[in-house]
Short mmCIF file of C-alpha atoms in Angstrom, two decimals:
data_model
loop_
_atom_site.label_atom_id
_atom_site.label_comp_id
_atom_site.label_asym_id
_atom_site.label_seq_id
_atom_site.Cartn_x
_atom_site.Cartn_y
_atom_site.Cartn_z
CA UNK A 357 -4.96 -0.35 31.90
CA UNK A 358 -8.07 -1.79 30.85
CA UNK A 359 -10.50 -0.30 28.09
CA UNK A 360 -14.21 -1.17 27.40
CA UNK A 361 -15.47 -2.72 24.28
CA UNK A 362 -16.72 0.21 23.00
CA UNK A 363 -13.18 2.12 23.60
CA UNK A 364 -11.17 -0.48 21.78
CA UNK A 365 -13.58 -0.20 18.76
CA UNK A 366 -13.58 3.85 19.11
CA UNK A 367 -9.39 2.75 18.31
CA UNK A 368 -9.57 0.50 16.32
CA UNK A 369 -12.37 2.53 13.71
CA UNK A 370 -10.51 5.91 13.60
CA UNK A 371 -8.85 5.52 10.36
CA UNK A 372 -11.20 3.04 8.54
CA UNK A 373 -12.59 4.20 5.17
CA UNK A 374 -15.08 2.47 2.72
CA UNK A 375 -15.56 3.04 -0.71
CA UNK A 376 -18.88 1.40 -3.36
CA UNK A 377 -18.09 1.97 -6.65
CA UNK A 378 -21.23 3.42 -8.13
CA UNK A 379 -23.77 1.25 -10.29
CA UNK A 380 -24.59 2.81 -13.97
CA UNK A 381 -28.51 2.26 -14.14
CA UNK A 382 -28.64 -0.23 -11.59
CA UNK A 383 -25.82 -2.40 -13.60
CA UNK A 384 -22.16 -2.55 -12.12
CA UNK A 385 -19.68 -2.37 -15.15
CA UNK A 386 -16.90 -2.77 -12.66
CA UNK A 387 -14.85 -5.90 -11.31
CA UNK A 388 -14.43 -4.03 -8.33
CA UNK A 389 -17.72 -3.67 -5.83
CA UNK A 390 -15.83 -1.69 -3.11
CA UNK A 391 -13.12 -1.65 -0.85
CA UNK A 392 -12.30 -1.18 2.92
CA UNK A 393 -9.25 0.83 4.53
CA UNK A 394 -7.96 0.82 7.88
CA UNK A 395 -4.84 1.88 9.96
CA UNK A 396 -3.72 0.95 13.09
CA UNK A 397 -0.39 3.35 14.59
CA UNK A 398 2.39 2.04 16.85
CA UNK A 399 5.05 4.33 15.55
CA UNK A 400 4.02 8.03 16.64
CA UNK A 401 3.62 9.18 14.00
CA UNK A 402 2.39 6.21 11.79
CA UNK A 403 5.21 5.91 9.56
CA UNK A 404 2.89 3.89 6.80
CA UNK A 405 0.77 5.61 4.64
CA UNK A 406 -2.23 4.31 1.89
CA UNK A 407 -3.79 5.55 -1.15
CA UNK A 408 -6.36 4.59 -3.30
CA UNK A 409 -7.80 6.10 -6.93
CA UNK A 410 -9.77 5.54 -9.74
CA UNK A 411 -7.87 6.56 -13.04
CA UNK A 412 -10.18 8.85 -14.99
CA UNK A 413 -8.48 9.10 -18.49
CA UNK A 414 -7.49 5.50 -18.65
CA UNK A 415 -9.97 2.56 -17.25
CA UNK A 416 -8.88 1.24 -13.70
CA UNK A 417 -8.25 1.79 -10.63
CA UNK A 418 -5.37 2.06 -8.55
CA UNK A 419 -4.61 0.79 -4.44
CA UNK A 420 -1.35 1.39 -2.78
CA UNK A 421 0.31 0.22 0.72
CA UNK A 422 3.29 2.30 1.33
CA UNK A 423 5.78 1.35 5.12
CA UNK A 424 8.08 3.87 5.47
CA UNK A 425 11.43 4.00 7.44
CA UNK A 426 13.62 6.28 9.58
CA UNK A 427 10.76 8.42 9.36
CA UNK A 428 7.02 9.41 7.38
CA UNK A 429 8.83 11.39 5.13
CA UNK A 430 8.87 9.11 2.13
CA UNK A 431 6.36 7.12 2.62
CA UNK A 432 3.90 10.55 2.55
CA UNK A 433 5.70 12.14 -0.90
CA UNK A 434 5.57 8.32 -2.40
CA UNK A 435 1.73 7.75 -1.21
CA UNK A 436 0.78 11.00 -2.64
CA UNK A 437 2.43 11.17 -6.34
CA UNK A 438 3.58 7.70 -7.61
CA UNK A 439 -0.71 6.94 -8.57
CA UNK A 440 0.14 10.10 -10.97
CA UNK A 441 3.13 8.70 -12.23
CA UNK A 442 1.58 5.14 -13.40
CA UNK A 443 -1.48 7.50 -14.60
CA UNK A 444 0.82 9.53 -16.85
CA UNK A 445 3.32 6.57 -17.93
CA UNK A 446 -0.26 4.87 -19.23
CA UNK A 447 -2.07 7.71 -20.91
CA UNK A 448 -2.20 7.82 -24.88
CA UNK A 449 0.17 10.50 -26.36
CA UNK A 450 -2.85 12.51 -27.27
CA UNK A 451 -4.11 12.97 -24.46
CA UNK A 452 -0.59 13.44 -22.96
CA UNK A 453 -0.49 16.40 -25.67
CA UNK A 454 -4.02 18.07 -24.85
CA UNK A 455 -2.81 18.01 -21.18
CA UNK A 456 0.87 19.42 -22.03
CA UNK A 457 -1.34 22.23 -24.20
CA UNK A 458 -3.88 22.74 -21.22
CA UNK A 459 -0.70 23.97 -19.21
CA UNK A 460 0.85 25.90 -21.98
CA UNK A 461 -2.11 28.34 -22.34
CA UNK A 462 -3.06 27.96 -18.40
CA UNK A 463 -6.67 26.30 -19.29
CA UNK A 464 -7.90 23.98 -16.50
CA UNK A 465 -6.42 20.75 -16.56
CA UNK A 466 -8.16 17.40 -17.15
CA UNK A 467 -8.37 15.51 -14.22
CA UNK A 468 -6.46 12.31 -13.41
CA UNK A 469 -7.16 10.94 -10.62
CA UNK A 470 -10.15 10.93 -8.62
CA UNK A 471 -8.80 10.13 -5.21
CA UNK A 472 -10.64 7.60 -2.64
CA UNK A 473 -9.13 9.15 0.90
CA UNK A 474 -9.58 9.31 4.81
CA UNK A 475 -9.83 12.72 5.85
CA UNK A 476 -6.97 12.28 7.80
CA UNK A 477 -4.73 11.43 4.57
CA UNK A 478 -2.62 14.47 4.40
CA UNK A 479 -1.47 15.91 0.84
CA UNK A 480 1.92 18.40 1.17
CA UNK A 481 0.32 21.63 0.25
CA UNK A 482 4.17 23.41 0.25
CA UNK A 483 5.07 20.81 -1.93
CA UNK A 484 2.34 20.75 -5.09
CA UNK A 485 4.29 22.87 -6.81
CA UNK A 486 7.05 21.22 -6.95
CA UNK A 487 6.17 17.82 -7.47
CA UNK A 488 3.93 19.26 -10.34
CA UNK A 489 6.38 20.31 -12.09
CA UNK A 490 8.91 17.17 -11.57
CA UNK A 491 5.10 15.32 -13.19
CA UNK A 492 5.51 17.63 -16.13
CA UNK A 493 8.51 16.97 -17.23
CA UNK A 494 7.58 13.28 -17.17
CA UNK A 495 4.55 13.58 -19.25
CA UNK A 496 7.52 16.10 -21.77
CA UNK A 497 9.71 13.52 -21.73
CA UNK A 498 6.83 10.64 -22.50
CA UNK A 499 5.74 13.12 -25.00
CA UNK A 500 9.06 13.61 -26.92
CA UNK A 501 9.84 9.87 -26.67
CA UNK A 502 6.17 8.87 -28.26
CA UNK A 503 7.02 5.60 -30.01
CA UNK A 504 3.05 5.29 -31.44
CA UNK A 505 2.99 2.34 -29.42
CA UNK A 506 0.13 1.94 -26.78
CA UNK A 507 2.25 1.42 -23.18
CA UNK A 508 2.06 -2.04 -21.56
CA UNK A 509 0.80 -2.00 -18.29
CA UNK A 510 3.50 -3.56 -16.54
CA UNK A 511 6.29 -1.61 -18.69
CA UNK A 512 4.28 1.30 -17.35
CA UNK A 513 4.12 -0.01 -13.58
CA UNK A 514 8.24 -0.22 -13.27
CA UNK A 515 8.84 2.88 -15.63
CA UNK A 516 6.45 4.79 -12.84
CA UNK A 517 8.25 3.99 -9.99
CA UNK A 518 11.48 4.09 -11.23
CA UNK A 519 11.18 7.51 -12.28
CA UNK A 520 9.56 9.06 -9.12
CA UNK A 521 12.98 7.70 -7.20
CA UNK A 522 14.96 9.20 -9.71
CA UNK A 523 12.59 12.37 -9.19
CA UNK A 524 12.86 12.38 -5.40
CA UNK A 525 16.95 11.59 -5.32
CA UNK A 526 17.24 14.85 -7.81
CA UNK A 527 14.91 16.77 -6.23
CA UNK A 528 16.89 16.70 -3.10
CA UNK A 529 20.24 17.02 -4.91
CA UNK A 530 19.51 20.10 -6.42
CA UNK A 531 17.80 21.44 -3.16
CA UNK A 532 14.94 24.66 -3.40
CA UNK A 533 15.90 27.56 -2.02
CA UNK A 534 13.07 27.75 0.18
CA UNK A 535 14.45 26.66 3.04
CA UNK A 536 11.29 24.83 4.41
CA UNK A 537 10.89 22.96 0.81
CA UNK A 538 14.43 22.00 0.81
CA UNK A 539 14.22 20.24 4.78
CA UNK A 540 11.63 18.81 3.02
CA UNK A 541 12.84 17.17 -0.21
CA UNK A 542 16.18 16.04 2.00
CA UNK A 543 13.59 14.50 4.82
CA UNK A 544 12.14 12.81 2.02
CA UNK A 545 15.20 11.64 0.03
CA UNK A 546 16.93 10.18 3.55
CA UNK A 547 13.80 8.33 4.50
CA UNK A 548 12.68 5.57 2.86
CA UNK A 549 9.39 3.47 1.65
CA UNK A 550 8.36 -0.02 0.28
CA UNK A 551 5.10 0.21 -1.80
CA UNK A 552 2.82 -2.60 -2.67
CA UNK A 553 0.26 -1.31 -5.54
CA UNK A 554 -2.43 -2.51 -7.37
CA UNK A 555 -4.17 -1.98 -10.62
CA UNK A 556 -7.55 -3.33 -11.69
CA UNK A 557 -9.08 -2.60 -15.00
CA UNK A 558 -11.48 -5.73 -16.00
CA UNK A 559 -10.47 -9.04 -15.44
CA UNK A 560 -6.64 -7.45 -15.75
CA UNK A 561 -5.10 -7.14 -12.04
CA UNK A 562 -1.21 -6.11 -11.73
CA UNK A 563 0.66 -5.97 -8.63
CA UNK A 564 3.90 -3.92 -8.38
CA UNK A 565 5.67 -4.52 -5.22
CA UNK A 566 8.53 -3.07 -4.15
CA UNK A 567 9.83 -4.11 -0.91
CA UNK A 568 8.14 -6.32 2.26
CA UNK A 569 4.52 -5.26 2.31
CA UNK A 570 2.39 -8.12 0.41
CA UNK A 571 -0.84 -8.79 -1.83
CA UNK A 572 -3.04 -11.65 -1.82
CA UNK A 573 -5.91 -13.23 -3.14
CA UNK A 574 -8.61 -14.92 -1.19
CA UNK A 575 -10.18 -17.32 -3.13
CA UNK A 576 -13.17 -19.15 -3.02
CA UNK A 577 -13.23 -22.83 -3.57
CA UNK A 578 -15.43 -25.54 -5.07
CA UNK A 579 -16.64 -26.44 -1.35
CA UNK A 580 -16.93 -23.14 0.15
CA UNK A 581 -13.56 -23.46 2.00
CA UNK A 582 -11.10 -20.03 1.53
CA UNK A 583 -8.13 -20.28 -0.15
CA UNK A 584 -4.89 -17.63 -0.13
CA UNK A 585 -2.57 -17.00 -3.46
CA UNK A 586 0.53 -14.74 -2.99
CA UNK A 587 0.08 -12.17 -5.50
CA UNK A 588 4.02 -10.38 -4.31
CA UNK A 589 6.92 -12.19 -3.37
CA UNK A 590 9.02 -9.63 0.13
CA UNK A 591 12.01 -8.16 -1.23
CA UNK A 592 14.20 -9.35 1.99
CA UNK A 593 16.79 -11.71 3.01
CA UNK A 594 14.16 -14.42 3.33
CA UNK A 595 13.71 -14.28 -0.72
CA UNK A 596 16.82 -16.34 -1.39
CA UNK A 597 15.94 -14.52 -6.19
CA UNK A 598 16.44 -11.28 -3.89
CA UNK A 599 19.70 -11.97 -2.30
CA UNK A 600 21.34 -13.91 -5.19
CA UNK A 601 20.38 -10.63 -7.25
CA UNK A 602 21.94 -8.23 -4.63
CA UNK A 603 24.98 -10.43 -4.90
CA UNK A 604 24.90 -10.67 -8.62
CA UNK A 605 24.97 -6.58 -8.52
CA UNK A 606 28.35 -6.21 -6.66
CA UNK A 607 32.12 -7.47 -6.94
CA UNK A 608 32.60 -10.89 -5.29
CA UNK A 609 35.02 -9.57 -2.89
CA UNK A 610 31.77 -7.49 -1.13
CA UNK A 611 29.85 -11.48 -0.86
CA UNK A 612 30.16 -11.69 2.72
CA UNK A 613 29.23 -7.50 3.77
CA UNK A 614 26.28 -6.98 1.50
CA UNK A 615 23.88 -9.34 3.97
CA UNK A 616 24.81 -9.39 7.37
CA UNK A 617 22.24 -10.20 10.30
CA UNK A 618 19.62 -10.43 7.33
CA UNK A 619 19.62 -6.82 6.48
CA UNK A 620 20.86 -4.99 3.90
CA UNK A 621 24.97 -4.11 4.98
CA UNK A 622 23.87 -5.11 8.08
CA UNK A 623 21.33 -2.15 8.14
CA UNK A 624 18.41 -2.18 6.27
CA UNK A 625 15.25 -5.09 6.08
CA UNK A 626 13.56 -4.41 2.78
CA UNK A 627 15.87 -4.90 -0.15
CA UNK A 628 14.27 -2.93 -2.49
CA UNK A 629 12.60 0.98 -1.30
CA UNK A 630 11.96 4.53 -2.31
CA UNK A 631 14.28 6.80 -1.08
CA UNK A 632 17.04 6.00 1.10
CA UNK A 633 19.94 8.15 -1.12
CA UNK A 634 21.99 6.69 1.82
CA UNK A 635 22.29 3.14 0.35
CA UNK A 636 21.83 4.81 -3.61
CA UNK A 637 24.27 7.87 -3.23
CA UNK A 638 28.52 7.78 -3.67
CA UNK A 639 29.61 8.63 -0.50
CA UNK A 640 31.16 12.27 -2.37
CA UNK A 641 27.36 12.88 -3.35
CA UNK A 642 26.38 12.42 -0.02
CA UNK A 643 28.69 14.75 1.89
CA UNK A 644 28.04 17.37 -0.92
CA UNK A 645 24.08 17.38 0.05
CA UNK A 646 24.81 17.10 3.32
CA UNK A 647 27.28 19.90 3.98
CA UNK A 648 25.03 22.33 1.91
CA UNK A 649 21.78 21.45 3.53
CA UNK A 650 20.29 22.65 6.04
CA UNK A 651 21.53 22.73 10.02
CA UNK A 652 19.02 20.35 11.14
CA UNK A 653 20.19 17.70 8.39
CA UNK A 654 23.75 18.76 9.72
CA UNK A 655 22.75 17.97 12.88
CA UNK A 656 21.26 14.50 11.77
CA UNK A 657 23.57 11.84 12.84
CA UNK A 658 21.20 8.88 10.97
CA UNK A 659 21.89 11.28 7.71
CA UNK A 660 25.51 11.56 8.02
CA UNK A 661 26.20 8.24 9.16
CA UNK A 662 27.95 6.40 6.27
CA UNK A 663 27.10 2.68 6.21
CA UNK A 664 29.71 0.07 6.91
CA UNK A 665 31.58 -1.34 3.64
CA UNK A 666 29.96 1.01 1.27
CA UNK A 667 32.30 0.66 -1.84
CA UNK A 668 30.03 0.38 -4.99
CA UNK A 669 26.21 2.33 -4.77
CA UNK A 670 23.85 1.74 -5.54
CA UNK A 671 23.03 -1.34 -2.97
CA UNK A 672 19.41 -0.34 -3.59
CA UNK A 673 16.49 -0.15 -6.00
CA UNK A 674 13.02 1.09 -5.99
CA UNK A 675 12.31 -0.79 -9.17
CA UNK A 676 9.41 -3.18 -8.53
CA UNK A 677 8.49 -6.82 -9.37
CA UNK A 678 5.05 -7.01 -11.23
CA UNK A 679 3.03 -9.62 -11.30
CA UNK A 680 0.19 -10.26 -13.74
CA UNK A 681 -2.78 -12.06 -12.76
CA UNK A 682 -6.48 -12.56 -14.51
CA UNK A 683 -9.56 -12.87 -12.38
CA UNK A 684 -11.83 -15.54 -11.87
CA UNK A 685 -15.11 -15.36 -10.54
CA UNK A 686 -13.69 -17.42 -7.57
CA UNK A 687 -11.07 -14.60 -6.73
CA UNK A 688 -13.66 -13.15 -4.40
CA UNK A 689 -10.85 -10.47 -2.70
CA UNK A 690 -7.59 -8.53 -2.76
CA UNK A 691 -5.67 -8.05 0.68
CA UNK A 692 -2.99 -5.24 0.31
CA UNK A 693 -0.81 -4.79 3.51
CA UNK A 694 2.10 -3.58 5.13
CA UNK A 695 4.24 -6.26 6.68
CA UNK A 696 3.13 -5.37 10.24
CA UNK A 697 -0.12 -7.71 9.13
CA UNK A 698 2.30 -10.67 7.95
CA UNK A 699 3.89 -10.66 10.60
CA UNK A 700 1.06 -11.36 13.34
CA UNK A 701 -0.55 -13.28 10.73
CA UNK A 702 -0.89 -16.90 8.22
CA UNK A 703 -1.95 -15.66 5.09
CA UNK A 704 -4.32 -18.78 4.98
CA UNK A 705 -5.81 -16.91 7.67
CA UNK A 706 -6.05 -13.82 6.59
CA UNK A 707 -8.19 -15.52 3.55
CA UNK A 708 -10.21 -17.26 6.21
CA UNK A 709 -11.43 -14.61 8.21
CA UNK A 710 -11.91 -12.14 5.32
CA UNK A 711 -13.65 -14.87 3.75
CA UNK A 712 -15.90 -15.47 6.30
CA UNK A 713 -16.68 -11.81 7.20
CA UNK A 714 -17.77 -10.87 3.72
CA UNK A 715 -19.94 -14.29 2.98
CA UNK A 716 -21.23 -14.00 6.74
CA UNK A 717 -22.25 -10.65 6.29
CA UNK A 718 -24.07 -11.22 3.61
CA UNK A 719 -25.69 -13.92 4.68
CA UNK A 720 -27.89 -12.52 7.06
CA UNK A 721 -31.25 -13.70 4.78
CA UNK A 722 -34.78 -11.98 6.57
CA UNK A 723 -35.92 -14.62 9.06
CA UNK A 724 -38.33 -15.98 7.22
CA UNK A 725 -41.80 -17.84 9.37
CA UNK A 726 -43.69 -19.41 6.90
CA UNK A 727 -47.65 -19.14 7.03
CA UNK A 728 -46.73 -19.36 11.29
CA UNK A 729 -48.08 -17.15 13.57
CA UNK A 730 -45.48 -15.99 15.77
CA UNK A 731 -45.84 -13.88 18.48
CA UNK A 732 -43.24 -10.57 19.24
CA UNK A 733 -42.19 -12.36 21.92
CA UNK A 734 -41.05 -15.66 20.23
CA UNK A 735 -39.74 -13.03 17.10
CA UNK A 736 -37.67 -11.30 19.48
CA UNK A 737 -36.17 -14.43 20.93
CA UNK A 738 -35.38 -15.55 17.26
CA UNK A 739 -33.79 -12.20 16.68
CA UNK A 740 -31.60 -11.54 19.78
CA UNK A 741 -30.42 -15.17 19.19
CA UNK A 742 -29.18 -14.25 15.69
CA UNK A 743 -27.82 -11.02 16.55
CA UNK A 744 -25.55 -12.77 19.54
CA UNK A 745 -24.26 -15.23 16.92
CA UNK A 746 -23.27 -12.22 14.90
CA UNK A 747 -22.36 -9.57 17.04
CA UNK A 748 -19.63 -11.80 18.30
CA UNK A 749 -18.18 -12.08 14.96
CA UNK A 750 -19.12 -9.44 13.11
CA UNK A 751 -19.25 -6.27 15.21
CA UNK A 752 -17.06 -4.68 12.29
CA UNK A 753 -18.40 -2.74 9.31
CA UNK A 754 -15.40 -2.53 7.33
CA UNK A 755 -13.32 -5.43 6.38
CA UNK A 756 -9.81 -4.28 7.14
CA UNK A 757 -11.46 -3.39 10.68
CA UNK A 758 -12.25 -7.02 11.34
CA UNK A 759 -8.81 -8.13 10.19
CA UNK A 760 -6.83 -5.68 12.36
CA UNK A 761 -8.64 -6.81 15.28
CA UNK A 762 -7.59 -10.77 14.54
CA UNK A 763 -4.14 -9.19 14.30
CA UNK A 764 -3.81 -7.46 17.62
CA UNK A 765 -6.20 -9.38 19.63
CA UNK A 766 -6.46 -13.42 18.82
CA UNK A 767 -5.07 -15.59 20.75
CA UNK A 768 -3.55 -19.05 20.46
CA UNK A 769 -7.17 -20.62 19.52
CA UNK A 770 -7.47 -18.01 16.75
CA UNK A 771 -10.17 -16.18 18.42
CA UNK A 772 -10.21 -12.34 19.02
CA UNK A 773 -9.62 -12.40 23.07
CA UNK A 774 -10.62 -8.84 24.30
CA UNK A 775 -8.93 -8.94 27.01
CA UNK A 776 -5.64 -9.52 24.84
CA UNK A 777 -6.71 -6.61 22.39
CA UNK A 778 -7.18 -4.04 24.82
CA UNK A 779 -3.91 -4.99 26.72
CA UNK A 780 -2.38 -4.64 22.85
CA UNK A 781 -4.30 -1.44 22.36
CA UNK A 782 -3.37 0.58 25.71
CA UNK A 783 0.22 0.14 25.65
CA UNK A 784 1.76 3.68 25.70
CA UNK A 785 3.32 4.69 22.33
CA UNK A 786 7.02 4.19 23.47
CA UNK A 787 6.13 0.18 24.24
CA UNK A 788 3.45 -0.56 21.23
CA UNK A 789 6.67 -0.21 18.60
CA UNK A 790 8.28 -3.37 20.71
CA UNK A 791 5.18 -5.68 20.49
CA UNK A 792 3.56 -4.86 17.06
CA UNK A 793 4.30 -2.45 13.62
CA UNK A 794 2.03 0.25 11.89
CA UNK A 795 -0.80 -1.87 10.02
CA UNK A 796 -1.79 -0.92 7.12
CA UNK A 797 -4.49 -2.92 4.93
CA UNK A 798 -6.84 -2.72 2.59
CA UNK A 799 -9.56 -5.10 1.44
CA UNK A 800 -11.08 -4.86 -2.08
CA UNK A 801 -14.31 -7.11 -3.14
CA UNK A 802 -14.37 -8.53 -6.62
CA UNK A 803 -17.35 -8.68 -8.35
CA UNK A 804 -18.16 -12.03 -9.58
CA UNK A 805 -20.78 -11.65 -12.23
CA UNK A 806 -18.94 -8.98 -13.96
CA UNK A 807 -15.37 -10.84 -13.62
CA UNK A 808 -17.32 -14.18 -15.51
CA UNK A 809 -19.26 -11.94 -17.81
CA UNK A 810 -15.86 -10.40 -18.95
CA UNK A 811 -14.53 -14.37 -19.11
CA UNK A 812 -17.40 -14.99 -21.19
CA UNK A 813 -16.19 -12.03 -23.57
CA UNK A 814 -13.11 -13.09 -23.80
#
């Protein structure tokens, strides 16, 4: 089946987003100039999800990556609430307080987030509610515990995510009796998600990562050339910390069962995720739910399935690994991305070709003539010469675009191969899962002059 040029990029552009951080009278206070967003399904549905916001009573902004598992389910209630969490775990008590108050006597709420999204990012309407109040008593409990102490930003990065698990494993233990909400919370808890976040205020950038999606920095070197640093490390059996900690976490007589076939008890890939009670849960815990939920959970058999030598849970932790790193004016990008991008893809690559597309595109200078009169005819030549060097590079406006195409369509010269990409791109859904995963990515620009003023600061 064989689609046109302009019906692969009609795919491939569906779910691309952009976002310029404003300029304050004509200055940019911001490291960040912008980012690009883009998705690309083979699961139907996508089973990753993305989120990006700028944090409005703390500086910074926030960029998440989320690849769920045996299901969306996760992957949607993690994309959607764990930017509040690290919002709340970083706000000063007072303003914790005038917030608490603001709900006490029902006045309007100050707003913490001012969310970045596609219009086809979906937020759980049925579920607001809920999750609100599981956010509340948070922000109680942060209250209560107020220690005077202003929150470190990686303290507040684990603290975050460890406490929306915790939120979505009780959440489904204690169940709601509407019986929609509770399918809903139990969908949630027996799915899982890795995350891969970011945080950017100044020249301060944190990743958390939990799991096998990845961050990297392109960097620019002395002689143009690009340049990749691994900003995560994959929480899998390829990470030899990640097993030896698994290990360290278990009685020696369990050594040989905890990794077998490179998964998790022979079952899962990522070694550290939201959700997945299964691997968290006793076994008595898990019948309990089980039995009391509803029939379609019954009627599961992933949910009721018990894995294979499962003697002392938790195998499994959502608590991520941050890394701290300050920005140069040569970091000239951030790539966030689920692992279906690794694993078509060199990372020294991925800096290449972002590289390239953001210096190329802004290297298109005005052709300049000199004092030379040049006819229309001889301008047009120069023109449709320059525009067929481009357009065969850069027929992308977004970033994350250009990159997904490299992914699905290059071939063994490293060229996109059209031919190749819309063979990739027409395969019905129940054959695209077998050559290629969800991809997920997302591109943010640095700004350099405000990165090496803040250098010059400091």
């Amino acid at each position: 089946f064989y689609l046109t040029p302009p019906q692969v990029n009609s795919i491939l552009k569906a779910n691309e987003y952009s976002f310029k951080v404003p300029e304050f009278d004509g200055k940019n206070v911001s490291s960040i100039l912008g980012f690009d967003s883009n998705q690309l399904p083979a699961n139907a549905p996508i089973e990753d999800r993305r989120s990006a916001a700028t944090c409005l009573q703390t500086r910074g902004m926030l960029l998440g990556v989320f690849d769920g598992h045996a299901g969306c389910a996760c992957a949607q209630a993690v994309s959607e609430r764990l930017f509040y969490y690290i919002a709340v775990s970083l706000l000063p008590h007072e303003t914790l307080l005038e917030i608490e108050n603001a709900v006490e006597s029902g006045r309007a709420l100050l707003p913490i987030l001012q969310w970045h999204k596609h219009p086809n990012d979906y937020f759980s309407k049925e579920a607001s509610k809920l999750y609100f109040n599981s956010l509340r008593t948070y922000w109680q409990e942060l209250i209560d515990l107020n220690s005077g102490e202003t929150t470190d930003v990686r303290e507040a990065l684990i603290n975050a995510f460890k406490r929306l698990d915790n939120d979505i494993s009780l959440e489904a233990q204690v169940g709601d009796p509407n019986s929609f909400l509770n399918y809903l919370v139990l969908r949630v808890a027996f799915s899982g998600a890795t995350a891969c976040v970011a945080h950017v205020d100044g020249i301060d950038l944190h990743i958390a990562n939990t799991g096998d999606s990845r961050a990297m920095l392109g960097v620019q070197e002395e002689d143009g050339s690009w340049s990749a640093v691994n900003l995560s490390y994959d929480h899998n059996a390829q990470n030899e910390h990640e097993v030896e900690r698994v290990k360290m976490e278990h009685p020696k007589s369990e050594e040989k069962s905890l990794v077998k076939q490179d998964r998790l008890l022979g079952l899962l890939m990522p070694f550290r995720a939201f959700g997945d009670v299964k691997f968290k849960w006793s076994i008595e815990l898990q019948k309990r739910v089980i039995e009391s939920g509803p029939d379609q959970l019954n009627d599961n058999e992933y949910t009721k399935f018990i894995p294979p030598n499962y003697h002392t849970p938790p195998y499994l932790t959502a608590e991520p690994e941050v890394i701290h790193h300050k920005l140069r004016p040569q970091d000239k990008f951030l790539v966030l991305a689920t692992d279906g991008l690794w694993e078509t893809m060199h990372r020294q690559d991925v800096a290449r070709i972002v590289g390239e597309y953001l210096t190329g595109v802004h290297h298109q200078q005005p052709i300049a003539v000199g004092g030379y009169k040049v006819t229309l005819g001889q301008m047009h030549g120069l023109l449709t010469e320059r525009r067929a060097r481009i357009s065969s590079v850069f027929e992308d406006q977004n970033a994350a675009t250009h990159l997904i195409r490299h992914a699905v369509g290059n071939n063994e010269f490293g060229t996109v191969d059209h031919e190749r990409l819309s063979k990739m791109l027409s395969l019905p859904e129940e054959l695209a899962r077998m050559y290629r995963d969800d991809i997920t990515i997302i591109v943010v620009q640095f700004n350099s002059h405000v990165i090496g003023a803040y250098q010059n600061e400091e």
